[in-house]
Tab-separated table of C-alpha atoms and ligand atoms in Angstrom:
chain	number	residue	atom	x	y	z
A	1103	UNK	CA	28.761	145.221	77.250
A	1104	UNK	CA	31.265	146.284	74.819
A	1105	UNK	CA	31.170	149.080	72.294
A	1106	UNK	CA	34.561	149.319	70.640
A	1107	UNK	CA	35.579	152.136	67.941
A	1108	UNK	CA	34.805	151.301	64.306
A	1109	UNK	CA	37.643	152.346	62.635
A	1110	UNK	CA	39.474	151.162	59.749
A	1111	UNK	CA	42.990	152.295	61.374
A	1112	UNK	CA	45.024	150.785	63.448
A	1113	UNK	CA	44.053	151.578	67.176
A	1114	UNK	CA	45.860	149.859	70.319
A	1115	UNK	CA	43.287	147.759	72.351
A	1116	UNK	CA	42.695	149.960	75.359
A	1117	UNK	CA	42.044	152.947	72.750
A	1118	UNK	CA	39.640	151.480	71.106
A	1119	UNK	CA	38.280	149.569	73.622
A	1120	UNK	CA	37.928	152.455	76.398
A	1121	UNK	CA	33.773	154.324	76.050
A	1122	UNK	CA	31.912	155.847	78.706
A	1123	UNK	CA	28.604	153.520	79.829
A	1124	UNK	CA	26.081	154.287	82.256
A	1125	UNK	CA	25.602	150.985	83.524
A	1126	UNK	CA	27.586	150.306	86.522
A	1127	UNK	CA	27.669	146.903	88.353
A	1128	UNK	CA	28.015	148.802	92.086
A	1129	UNK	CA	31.026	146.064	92.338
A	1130	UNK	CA	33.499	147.909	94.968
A	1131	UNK	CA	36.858	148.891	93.293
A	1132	UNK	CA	39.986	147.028	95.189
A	1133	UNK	CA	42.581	149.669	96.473
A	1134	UNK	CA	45.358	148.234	94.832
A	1135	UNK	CA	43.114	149.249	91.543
A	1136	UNK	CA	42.484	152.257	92.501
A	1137	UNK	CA	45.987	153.511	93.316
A	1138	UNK	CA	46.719	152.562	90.228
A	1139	UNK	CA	44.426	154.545	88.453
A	1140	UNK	CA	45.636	157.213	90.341
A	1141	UNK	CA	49.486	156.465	89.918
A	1142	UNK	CA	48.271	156.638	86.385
A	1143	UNK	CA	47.000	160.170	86.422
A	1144	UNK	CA	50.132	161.526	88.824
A	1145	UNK	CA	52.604	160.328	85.541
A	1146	UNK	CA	50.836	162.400	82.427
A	1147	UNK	CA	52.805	164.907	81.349
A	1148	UNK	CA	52.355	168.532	82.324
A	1149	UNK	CA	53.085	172.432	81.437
A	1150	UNK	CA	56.231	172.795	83.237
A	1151	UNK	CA	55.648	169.249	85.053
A	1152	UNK	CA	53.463	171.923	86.905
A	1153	UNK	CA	50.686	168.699	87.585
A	1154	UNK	CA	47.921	171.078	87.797
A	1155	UNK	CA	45.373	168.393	88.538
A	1156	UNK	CA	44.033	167.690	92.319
A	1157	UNK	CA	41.254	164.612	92.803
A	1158	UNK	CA	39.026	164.285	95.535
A	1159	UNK	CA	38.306	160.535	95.443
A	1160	UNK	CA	34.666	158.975	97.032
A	1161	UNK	CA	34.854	155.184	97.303
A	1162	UNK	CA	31.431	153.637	96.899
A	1163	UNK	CA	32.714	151.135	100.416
A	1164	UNK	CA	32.855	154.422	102.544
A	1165	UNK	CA	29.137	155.176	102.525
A	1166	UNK	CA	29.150	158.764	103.662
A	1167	UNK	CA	32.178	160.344	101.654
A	1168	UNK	CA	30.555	158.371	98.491
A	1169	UNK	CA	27.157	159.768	99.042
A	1170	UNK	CA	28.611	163.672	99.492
A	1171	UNK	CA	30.160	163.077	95.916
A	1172	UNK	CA	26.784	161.700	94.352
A	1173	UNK	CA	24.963	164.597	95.935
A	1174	UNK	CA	26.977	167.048	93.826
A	1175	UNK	CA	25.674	165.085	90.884
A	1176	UNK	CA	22.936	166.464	88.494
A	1177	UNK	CA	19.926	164.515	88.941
A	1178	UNK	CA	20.306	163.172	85.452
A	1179	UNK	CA	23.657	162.036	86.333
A	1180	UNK	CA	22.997	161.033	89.988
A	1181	UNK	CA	20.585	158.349	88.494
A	1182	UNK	CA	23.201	156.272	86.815
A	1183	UNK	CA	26.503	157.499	88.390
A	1184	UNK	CA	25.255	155.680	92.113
A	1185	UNK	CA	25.899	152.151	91.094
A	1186	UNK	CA	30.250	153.423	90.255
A	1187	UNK	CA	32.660	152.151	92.307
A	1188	UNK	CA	33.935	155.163	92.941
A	1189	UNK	CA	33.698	159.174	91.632
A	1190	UNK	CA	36.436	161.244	91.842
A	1191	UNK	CA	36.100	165.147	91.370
A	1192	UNK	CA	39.002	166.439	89.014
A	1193	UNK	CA	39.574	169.843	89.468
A	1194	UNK	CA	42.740	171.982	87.873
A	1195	UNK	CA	45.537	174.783	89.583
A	1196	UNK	CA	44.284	178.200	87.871
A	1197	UNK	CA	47.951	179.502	87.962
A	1198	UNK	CA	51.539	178.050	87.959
A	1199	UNK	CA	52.936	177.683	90.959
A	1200	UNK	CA	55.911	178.841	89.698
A	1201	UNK	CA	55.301	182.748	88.729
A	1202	UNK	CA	51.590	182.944	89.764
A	1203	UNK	CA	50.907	183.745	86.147
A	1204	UNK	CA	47.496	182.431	85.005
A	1205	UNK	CA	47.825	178.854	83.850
A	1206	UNK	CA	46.114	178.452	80.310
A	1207	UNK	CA	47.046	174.925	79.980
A	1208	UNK	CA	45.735	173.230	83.383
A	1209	UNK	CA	42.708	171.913	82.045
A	1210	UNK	CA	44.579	170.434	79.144
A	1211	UNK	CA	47.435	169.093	81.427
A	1212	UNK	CA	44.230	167.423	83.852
A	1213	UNK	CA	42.208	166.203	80.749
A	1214	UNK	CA	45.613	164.480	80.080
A	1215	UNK	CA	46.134	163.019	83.421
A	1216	UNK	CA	42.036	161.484	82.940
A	1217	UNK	CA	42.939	160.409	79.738
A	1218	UNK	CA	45.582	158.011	81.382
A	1219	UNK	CA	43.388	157.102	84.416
A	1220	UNK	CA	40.808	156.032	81.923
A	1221	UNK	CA	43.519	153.798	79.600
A	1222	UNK	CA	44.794	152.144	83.083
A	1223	UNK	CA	41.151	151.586	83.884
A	1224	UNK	CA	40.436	149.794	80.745
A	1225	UNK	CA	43.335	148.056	80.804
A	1226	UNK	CA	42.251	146.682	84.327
A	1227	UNK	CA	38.715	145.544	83.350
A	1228	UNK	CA	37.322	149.023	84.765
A	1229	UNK	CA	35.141	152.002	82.961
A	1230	UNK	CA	35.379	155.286	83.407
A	1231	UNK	CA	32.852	158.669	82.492
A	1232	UNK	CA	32.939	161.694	83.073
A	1233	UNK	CA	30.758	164.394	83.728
A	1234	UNK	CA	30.478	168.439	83.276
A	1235	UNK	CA	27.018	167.806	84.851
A	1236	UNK	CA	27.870	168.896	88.771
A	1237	UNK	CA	27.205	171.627	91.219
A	1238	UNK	CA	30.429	173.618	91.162
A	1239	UNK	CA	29.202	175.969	94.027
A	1240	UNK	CA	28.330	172.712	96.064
A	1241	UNK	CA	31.575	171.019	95.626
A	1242	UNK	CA	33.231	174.197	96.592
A	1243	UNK	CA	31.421	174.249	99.928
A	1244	UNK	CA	31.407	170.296	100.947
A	1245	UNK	CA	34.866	170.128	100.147
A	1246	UNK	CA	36.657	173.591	101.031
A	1247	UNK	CA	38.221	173.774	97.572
A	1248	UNK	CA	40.375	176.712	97.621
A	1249	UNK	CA	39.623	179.816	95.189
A	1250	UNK	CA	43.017	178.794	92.532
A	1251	UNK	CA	41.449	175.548	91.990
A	1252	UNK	CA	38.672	175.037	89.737
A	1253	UNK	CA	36.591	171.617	90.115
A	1254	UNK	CA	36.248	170.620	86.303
A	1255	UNK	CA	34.597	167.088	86.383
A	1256	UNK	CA	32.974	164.407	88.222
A	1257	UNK	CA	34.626	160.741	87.380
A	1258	UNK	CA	32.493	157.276	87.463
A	1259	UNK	CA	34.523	154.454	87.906
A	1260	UNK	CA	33.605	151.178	87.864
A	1261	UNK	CA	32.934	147.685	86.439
A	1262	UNK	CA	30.856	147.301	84.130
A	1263	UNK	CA	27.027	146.755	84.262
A	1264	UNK	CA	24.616	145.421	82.049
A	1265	UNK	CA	21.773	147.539	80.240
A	1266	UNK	CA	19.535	146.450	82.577
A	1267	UNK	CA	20.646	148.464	85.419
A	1268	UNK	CA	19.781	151.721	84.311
A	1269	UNK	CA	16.493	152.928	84.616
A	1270	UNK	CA	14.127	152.603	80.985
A	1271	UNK	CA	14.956	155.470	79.934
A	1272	UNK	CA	18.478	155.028	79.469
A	1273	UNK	CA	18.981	151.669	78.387
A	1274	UNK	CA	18.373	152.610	74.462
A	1275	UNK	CA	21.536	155.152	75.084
A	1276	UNK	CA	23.488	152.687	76.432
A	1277	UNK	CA	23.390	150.641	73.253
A	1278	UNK	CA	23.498	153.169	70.344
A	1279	UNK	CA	26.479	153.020	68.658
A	1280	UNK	CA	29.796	155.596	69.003
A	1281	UNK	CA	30.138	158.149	66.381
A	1282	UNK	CA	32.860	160.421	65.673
A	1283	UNK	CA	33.490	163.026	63.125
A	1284	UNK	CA	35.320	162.091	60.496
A	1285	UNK	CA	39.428	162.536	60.450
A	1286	UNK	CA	38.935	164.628	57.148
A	1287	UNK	CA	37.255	167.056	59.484
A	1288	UNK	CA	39.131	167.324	62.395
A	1289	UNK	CA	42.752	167.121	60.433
A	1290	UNK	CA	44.066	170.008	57.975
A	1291	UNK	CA	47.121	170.328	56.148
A	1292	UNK	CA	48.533	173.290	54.399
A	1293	UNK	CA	45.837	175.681	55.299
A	1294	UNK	CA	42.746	175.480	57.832
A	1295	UNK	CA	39.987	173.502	56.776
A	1296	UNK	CA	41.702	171.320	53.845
A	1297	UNK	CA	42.388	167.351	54.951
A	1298	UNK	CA	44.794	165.894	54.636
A	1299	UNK	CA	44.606	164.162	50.833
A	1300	UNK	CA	44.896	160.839	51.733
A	1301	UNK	CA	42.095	161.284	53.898
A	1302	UNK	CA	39.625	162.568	51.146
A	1303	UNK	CA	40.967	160.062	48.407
A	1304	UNK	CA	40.031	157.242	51.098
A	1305	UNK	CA	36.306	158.552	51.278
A	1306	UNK	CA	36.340	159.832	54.274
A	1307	UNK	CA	35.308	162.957	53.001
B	1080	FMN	C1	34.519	166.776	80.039
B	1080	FMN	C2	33.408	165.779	79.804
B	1080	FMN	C3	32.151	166.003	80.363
B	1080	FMN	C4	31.125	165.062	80.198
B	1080	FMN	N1	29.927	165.245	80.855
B	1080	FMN	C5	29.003	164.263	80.826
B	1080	FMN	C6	27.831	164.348	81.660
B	1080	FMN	O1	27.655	165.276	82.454
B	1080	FMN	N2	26.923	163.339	81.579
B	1080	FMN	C7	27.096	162.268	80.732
B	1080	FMN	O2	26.235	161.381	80.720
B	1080	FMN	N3	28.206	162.155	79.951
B	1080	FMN	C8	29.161	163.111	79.984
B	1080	FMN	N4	30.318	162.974	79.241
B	1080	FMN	C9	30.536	161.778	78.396
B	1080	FMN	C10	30.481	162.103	76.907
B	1080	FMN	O3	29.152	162.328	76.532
B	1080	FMN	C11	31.140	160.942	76.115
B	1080	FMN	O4	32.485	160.860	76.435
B	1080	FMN	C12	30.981	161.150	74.611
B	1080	FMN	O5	29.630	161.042	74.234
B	1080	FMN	C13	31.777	160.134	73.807
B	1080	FMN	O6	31.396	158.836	74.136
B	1080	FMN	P1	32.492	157.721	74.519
B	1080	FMN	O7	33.259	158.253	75.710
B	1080	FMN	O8	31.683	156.497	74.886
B	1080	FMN	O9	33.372	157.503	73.348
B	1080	FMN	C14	31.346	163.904	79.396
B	1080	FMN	C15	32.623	163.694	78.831
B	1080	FMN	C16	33.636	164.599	79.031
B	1080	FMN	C17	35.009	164.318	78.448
């Protein structure tokens, strides 16, 4: 299923393209993809080139290291997120290696690096979505995660399902349409809160 962006700019394919379903096909992920997705992440750009970002990465073929991942997953998320390919836990350096100061950009630099693992997905027939809903303390224990890292999110990866996968419940989700807020709101100029005046002349606002 596809639910691309309705926009009346112009947005590169993979952009607008790229959403986050719950239906999953369970189709393994080939390595070659996956390294990809990964080589992907490892080139965003970074405070410092400081590449805050760490993933532990559960492949849906490897039974056991899959199933640890899914078992950090809130129910609600566990539900859909067991028919990925593969989750990866995303967690960000809480200082710079550099000067040990506290790092205030990690989780932007790491939301960056998911940002181009979930472009590269797209662009290889994949999905991708995240999730804030994990056990922190659990992943901290099943995976020894050291104290300067913080796990931020659980990734689903995978091909894409149909509707009919998910469980009732879900399957109206799956197929309501994207919103957005509109650029009026989200972009001032001059002072904050006033859009730009293109934006408000087009209607947006
Ligand atoms: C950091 C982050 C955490 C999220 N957590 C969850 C989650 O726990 N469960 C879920 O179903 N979706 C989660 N989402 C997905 C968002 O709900 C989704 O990206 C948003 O509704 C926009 O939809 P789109 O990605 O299809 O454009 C999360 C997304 C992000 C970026």
């Amino acid at each position: 299923m596809d639910k691309p962006a309705h926009t009346d700019q112009q947005l590169h394919p993979l952009i607008r393209d790229r959403w986050s379903p719950r239906a999953f096909s369970c189709q393994p992920i080939e390595d070659t993809a996956l390294y990809s997705l990964l080589e992907a992440a490892r080139w965003a750009p970074s405070c410092f080139n400081e590449q805050p970002w760490r993933f532990v990465v559960a492949s849906r073929q490897d039974e056991a290291a899959f199933g640890k991942l899914l078992s950090c997953l809130n129910e609600s998320n566990r539900r859909w997120a067991q028919r990925a390919g593969v989750l990866v836990l995303a967690t960000a350096s809480k200082s710079f290696a550099r000067n040990g100061k506290p790092n205030r950009h990690a989780l932007h630099d790491l939301g960056l690096a998911v940002a181009q693992l979930s472009i590269q997905a797209t662009a290889l027939g994949l999905r991708v979505h995240q999730m804030a809903g994990f056990s922190i303390e659990r992943v901290r224990e099943l995976y020894g995660i050291p104290d300067a890292f913080d796990p931020v999110t659980v990734i689903a990866i995978g091909y894409p399902g149909v509707p009919d996968d998910l469980p009732e419940d879900l399957r109206d989700r799956e197929t309501q349409q994207r919103e957005r807020k509109p650029l009026a709101e989200i972009a001032f100029v001059g002072v904050w809160d006033q859009p730009m005046p293109a934006l408000v002349t087009k209607g947006e606002k």
